Short mmCIF file of N, CA, C and O in Angstrom, two decimals:
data_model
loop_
_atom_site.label_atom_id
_atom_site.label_comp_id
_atom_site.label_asym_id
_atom_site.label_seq_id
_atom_site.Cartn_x
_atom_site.Cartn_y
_atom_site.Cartn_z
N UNK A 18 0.83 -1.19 0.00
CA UNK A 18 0.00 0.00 0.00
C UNK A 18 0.87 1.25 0.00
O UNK A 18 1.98 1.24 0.53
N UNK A 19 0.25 2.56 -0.73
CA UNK A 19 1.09 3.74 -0.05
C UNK A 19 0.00 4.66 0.38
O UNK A 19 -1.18 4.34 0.28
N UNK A 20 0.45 5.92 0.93
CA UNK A 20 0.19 6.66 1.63
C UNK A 20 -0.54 7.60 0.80
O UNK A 20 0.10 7.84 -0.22
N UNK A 21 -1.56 8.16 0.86
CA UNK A 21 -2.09 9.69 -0.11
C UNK A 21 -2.62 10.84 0.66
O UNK A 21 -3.46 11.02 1.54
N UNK A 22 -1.98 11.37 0.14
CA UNK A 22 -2.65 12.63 0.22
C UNK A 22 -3.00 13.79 -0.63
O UNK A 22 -2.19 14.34 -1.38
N UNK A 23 -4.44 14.19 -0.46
CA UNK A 23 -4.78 15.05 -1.63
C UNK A 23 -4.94 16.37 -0.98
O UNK A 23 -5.13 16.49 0.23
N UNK A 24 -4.84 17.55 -1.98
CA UNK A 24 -4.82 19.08 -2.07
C UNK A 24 -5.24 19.49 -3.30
O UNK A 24 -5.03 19.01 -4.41
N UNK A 25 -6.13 20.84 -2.82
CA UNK A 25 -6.91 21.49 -3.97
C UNK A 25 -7.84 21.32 -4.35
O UNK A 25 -7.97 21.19 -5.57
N UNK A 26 -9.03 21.24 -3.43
CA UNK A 26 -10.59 20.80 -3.28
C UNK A 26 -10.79 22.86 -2.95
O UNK A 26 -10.02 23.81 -2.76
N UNK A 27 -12.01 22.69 -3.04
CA UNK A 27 -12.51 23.71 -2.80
C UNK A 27 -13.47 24.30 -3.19
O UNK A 27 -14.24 23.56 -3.81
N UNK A 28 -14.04 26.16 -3.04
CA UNK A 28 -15.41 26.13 -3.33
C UNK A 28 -15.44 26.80 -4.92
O UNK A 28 -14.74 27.81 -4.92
N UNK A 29 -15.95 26.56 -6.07
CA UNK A 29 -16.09 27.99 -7.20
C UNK A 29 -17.61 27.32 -7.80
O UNK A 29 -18.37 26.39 -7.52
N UNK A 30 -17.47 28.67 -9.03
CA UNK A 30 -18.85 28.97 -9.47
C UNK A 30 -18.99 27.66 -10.52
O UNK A 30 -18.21 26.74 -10.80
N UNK A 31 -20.18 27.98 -10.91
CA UNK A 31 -20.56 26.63 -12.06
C UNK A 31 -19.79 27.13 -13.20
O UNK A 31 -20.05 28.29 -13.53
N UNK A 32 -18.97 26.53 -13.82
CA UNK A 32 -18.22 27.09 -15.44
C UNK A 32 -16.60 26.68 -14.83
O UNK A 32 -16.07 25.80 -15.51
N UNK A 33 -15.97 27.06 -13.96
CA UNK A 33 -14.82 27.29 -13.35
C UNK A 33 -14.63 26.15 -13.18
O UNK A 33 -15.33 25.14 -13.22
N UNK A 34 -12.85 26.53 -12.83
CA UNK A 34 -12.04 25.34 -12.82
C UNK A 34 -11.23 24.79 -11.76
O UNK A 34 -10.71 25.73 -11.15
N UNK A 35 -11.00 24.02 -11.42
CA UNK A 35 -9.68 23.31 -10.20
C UNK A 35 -8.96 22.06 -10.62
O UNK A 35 -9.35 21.24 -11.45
N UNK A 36 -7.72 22.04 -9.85
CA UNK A 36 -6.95 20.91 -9.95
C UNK A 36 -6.80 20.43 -9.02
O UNK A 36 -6.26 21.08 -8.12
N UNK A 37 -7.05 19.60 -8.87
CA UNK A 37 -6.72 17.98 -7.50
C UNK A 37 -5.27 17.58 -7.63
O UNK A 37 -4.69 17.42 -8.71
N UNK A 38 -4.62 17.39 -6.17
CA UNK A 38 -3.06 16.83 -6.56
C UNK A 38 -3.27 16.03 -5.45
O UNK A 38 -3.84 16.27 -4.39
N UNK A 39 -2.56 14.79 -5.98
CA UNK A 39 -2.46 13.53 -4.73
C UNK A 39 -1.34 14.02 -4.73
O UNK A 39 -0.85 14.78 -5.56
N UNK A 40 -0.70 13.42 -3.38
CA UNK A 40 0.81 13.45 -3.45
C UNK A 40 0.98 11.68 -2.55
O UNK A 40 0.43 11.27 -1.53
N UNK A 41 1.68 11.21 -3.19
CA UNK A 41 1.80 9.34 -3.20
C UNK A 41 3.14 8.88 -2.34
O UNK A 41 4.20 8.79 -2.96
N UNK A 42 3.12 8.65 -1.14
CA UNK A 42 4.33 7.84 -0.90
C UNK A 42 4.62 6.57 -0.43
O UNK A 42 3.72 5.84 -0.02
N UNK A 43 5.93 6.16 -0.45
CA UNK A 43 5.72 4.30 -0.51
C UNK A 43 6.93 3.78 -2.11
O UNK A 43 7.57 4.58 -2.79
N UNK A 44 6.91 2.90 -2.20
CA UNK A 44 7.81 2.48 -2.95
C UNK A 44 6.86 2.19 -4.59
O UNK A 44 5.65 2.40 -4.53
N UNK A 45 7.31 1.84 -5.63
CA UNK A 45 7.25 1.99 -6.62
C UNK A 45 6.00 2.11 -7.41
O UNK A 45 5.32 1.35 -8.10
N UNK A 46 5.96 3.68 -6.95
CA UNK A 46 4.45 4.43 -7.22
C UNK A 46 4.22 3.78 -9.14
O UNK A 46 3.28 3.10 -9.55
N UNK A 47 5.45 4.32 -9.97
CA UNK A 47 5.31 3.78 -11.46
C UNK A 47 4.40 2.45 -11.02
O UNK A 47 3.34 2.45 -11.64
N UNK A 48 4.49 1.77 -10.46
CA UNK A 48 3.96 0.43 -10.96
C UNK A 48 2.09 0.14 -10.64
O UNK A 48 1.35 -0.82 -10.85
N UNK A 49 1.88 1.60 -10.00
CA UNK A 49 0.59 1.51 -9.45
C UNK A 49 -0.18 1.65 -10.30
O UNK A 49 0.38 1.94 -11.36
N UNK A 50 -1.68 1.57 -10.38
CA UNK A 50 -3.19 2.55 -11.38
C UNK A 50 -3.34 3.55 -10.20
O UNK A 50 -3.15 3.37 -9.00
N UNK A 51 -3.70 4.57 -10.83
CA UNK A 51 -3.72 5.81 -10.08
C UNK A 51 -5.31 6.16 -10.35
O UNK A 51 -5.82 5.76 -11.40
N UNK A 52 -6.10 6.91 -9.40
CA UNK A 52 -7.45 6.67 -9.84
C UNK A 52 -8.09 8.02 -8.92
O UNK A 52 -7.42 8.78 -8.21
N UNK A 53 -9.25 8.06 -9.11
CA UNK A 53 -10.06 8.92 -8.25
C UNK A 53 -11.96 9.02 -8.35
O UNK A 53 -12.64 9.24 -9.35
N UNK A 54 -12.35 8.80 -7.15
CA UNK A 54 -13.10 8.40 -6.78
C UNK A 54 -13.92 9.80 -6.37
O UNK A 54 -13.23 10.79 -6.60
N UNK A 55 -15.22 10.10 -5.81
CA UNK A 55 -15.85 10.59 -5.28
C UNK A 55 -17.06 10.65 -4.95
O UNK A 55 -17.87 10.37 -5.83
N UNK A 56 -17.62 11.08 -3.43
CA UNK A 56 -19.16 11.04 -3.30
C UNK A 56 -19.71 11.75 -2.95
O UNK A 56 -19.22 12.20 -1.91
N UNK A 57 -20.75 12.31 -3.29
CA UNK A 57 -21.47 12.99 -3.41
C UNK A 57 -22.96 13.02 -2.31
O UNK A 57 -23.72 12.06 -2.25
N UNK A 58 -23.13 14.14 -1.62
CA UNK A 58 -23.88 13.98 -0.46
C UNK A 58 -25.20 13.35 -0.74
O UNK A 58 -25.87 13.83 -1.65
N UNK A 59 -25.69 12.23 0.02
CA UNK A 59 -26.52 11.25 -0.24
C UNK A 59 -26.50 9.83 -1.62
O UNK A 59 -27.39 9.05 -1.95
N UNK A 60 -25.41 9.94 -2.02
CA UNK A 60 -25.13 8.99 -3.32
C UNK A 60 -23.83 8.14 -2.95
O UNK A 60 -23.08 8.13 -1.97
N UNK A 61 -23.86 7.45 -4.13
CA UNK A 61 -23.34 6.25 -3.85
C UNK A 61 -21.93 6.82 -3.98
O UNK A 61 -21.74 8.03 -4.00
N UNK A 62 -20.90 5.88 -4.08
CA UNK A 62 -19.61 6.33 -3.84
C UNK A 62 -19.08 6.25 -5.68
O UNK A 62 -18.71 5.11 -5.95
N UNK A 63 -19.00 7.23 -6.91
CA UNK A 63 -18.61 6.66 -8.32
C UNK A 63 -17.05 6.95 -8.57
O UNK A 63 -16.27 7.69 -7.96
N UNK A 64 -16.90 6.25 -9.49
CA UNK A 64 -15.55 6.46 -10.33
C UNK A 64 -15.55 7.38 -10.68
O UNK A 64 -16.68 7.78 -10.98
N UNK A 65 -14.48 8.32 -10.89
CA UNK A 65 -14.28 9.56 -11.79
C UNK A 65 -13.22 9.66 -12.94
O UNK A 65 -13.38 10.36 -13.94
N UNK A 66 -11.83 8.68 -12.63
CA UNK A 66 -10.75 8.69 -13.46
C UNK A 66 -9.79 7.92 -12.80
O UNK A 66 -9.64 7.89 -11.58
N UNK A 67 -9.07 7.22 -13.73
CA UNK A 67 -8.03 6.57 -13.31
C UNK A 67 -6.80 6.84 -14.55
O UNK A 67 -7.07 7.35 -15.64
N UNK A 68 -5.49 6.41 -14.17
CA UNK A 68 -4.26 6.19 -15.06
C UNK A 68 -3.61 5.01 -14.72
O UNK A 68 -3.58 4.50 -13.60
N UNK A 69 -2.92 4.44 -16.10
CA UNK A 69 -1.57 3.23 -15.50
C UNK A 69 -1.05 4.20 -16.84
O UNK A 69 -0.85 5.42 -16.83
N UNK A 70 -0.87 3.15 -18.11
CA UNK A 70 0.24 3.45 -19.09
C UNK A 70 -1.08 3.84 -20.07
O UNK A 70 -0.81 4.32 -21.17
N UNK A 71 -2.39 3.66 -19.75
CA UNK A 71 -3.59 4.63 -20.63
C UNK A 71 -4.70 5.08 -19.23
O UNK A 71 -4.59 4.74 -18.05
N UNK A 72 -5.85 6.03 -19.92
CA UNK A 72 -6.78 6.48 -19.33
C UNK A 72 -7.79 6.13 -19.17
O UNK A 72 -8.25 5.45 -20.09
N UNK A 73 -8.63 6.36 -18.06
CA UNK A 73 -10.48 5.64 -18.35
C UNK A 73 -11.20 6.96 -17.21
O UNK A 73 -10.92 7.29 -16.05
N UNK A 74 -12.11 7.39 -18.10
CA UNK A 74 -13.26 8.02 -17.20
C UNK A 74 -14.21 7.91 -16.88
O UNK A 74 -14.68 6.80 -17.14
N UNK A 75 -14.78 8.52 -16.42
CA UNK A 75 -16.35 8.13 -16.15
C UNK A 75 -17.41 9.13 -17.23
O UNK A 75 -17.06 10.25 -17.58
N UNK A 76 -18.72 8.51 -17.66
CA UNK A 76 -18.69 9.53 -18.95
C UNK A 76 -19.29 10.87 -18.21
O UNK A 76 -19.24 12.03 -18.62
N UNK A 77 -19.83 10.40 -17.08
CA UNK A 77 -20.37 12.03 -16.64
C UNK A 77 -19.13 13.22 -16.41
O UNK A 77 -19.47 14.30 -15.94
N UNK A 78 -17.77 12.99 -16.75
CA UNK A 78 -16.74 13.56 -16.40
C UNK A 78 -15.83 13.72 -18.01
O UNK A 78 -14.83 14.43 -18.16
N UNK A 79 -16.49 12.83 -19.14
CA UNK A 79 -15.42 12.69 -20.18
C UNK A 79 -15.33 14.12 -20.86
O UNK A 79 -16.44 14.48 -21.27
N UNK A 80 -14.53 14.85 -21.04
CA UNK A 80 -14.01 15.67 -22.13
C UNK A 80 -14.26 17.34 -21.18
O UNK A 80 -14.64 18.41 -21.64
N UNK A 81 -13.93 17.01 -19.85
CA UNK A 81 -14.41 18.31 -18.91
C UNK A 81 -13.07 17.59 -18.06
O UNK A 81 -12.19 18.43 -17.92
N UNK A 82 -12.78 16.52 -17.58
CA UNK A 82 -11.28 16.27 -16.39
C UNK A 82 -10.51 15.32 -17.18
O UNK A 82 -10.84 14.50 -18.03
N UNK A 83 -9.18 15.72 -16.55
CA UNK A 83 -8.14 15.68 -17.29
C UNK A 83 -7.33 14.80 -15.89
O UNK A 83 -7.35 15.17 -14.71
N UNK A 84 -6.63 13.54 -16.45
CA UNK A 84 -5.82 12.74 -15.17
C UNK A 84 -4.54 12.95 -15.81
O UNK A 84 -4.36 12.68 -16.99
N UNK A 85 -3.59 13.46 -14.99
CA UNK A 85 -2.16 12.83 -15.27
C UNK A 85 -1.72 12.51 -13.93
O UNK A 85 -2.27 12.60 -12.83
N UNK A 86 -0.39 12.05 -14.40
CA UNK A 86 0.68 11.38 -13.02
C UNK A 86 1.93 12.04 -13.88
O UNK A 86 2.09 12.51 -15.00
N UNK A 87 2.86 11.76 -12.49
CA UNK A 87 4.38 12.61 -12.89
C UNK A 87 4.92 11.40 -11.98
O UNK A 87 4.53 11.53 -10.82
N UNK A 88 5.44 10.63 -12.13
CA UNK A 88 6.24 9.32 -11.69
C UNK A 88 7.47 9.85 -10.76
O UNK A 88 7.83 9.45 -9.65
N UNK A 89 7.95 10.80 -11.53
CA UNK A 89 9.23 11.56 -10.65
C UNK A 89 8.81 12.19 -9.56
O UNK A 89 9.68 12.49 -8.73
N UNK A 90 7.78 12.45 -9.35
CA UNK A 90 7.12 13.02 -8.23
C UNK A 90 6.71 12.46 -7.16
O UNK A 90 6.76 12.89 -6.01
N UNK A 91 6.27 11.41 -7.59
CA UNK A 91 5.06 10.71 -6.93
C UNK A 91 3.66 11.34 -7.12
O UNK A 91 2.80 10.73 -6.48
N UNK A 92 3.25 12.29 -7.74
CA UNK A 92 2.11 12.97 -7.59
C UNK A 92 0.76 12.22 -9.17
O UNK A 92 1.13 11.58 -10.15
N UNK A 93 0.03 12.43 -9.00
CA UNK A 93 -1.00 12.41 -9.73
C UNK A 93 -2.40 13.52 -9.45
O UNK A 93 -3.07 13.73 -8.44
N UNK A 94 -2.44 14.05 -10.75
CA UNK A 94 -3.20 15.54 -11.00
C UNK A 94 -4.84 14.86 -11.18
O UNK A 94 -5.12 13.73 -11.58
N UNK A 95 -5.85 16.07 -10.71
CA UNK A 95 -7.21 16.11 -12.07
C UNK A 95 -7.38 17.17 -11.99
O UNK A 95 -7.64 17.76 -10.95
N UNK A 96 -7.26 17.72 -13.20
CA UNK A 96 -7.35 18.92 -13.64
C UNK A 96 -9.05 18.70 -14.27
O UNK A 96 -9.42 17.91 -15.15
N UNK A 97 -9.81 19.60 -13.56
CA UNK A 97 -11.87 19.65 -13.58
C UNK A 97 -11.64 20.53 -14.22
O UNK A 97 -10.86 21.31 -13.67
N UNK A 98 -12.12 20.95 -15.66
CA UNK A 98 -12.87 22.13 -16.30
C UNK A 98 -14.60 22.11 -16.55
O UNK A 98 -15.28 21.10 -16.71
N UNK A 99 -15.04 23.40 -16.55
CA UNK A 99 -16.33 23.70 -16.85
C UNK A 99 -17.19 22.67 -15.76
O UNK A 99 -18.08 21.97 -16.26
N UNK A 100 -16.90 22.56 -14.16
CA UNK A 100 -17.31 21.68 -13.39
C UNK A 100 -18.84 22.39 -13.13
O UNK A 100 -18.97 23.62 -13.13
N UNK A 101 -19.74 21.65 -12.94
CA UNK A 101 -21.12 21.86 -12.41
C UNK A 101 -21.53 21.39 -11.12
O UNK A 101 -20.81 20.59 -10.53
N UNK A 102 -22.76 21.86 -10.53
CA UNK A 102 -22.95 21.69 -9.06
C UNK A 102 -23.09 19.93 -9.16
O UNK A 102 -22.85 19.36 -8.09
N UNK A 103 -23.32 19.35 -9.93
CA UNK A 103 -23.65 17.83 -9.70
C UNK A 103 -22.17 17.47 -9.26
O UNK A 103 -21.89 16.46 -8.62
N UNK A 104 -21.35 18.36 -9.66
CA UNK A 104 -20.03 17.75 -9.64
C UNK A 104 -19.38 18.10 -7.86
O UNK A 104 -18.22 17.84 -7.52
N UNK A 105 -20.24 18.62 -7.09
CA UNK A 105 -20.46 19.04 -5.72
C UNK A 105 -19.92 17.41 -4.81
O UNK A 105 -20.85 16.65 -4.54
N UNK A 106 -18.80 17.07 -4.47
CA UNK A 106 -18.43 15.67 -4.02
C UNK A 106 -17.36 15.54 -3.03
O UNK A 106 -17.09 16.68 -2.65
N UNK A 107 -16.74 14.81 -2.53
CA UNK A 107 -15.44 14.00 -1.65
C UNK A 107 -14.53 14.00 -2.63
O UNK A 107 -15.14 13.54 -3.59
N UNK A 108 -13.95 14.13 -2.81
CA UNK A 108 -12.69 13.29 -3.78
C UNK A 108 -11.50 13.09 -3.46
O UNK A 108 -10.49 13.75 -3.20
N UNK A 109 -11.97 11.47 -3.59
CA UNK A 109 -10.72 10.42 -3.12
C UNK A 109 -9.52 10.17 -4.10
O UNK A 109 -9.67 9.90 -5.29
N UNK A 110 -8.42 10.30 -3.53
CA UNK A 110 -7.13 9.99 -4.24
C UNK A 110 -7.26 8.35 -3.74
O UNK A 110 -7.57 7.88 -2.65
N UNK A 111 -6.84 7.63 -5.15
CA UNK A 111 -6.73 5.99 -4.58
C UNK A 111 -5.68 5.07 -5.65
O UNK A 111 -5.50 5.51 -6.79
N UNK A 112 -5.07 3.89 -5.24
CA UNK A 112 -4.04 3.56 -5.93
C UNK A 112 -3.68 2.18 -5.75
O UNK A 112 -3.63 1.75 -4.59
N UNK A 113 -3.49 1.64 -6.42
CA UNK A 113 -3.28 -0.21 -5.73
C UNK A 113 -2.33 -0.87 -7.09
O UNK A 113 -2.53 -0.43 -8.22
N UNK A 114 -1.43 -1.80 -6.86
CA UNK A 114 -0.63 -2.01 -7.65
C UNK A 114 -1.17 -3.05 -8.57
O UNK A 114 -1.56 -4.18 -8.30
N UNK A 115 -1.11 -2.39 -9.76
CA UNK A 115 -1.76 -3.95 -10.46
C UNK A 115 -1.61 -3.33 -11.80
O UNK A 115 -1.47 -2.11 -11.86
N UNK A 116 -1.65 -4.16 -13.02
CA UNK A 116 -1.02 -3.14 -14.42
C UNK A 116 -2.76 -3.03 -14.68
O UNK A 116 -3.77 -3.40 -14.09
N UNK A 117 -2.43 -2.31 -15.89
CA UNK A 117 -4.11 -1.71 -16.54
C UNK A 117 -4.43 -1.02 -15.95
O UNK A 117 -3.86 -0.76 -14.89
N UNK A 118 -6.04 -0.12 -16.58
CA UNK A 118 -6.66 0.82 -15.92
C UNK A 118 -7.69 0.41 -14.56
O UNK A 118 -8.65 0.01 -15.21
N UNK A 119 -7.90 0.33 -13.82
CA UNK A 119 -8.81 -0.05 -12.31
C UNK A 119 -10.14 0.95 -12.61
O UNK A 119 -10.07 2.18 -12.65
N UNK A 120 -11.09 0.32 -12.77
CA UNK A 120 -12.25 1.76 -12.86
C UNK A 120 -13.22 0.79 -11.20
O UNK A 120 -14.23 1.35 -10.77
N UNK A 121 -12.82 -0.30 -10.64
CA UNK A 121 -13.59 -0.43 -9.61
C UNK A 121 -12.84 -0.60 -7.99
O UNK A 121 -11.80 -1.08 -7.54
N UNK A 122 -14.31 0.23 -7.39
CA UNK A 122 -13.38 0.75 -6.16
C UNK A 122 -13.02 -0.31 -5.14
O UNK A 122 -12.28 -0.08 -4.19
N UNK A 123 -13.64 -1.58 -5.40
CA UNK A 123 -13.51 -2.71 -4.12
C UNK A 123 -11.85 -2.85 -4.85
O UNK A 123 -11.19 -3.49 -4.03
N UNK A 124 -11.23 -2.58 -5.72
CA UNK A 124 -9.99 -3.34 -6.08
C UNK A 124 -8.82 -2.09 -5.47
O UNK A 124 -7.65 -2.34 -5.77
N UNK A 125 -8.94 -1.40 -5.03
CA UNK A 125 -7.94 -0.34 -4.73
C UNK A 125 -7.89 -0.32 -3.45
O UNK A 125 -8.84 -0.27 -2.66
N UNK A 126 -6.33 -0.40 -3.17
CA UNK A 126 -6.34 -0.82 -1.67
C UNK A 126 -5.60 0.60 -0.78
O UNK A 126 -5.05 0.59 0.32
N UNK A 127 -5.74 1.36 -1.40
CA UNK A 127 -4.73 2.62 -0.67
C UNK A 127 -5.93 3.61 -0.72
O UNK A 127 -6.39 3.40 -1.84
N UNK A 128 -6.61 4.47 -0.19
CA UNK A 128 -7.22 5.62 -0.11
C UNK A 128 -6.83 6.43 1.02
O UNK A 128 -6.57 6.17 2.20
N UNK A 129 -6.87 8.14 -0.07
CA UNK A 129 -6.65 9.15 0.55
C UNK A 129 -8.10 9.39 1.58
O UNK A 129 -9.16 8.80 1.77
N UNK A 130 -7.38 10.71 2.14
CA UNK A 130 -8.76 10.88 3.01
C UNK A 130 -9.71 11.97 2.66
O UNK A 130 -10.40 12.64 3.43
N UNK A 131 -9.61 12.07 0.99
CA UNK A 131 -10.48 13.40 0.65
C UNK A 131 -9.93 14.61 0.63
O UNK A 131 -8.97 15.11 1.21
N UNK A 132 -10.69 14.97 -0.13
CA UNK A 132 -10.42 16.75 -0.25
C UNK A 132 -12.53 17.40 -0.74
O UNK A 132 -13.12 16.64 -1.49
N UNK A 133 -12.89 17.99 -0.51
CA UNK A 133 -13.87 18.31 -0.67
C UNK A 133 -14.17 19.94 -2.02
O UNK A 133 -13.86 21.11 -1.80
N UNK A 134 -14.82 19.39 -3.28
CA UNK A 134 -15.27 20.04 -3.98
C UNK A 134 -16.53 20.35 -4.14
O UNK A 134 -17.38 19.53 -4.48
N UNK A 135 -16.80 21.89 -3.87
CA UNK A 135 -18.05 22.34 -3.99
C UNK A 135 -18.68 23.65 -5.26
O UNK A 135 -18.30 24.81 -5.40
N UNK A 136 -19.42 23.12 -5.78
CA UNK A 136 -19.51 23.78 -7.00
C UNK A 136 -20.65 24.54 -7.09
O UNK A 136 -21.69 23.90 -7.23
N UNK A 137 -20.74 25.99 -7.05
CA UNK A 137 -22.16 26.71 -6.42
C UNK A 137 -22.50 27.31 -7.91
O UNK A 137 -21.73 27.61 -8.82
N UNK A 138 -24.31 27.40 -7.80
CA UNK A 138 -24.96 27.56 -9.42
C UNK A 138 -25.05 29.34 -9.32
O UNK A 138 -25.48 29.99 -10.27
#
């Protein structure tokens, strides 16, 4: 397992933008799926994005967030554009070693403890 922690949750208007940064420690982050999760007050817990060596989103999120990772870092980004109040959630940094993309959450064994995005209309 490694360690996460996320930064850069916060509050803006409907249209506007933020970036999420995990920051990952523990030994050979390269070899992890890097992913992110979030929930939303009264709903279930969904996928939002993950990375290994390709991408997978969720479609309520496709062509509006953006995942990368920086290996030299340890860090992994989501960069949210044009976010809406539905997009009002928790968001979990999460990571578990295994090759391919992970889009389900029982398989990820590392979670951050949140960062909170709130998106006002």
């Amino acid at each position: 397992q490694v360690q996460l922690v996320e930064s850069g949750g916060g509050l803006v208007q409907a249209g506007g933008s933020l970036t999420l940064s995990c920051a990952a420690s523990g030994r050979s982050f390269a070899n992890h799926c890097m992913g992110w999760f979030r929930r939303a007050p009264g709903k279930e817990r969904e996928f939002v994005a993950a990375i290994n060596w390709s991408t997978a989103y969720a479609d309520s999120v496709k062509g509006r967030f953006t995942i990368s990772r920086d290996n030299a870092k340890n860090t992994v980004s989501l960069q949210m554009n044009s976010l809406k109040p539905e997009d009002t959630a928790i968001y979990y940094c999460v990571a578990v070693r295994r090759m391919g993309v992970v889009t389900t959450a029982r398989l990820y064994d590392s979670w951050g403890q949140g960062t909170q995005v709130t998106v006002s209309s």
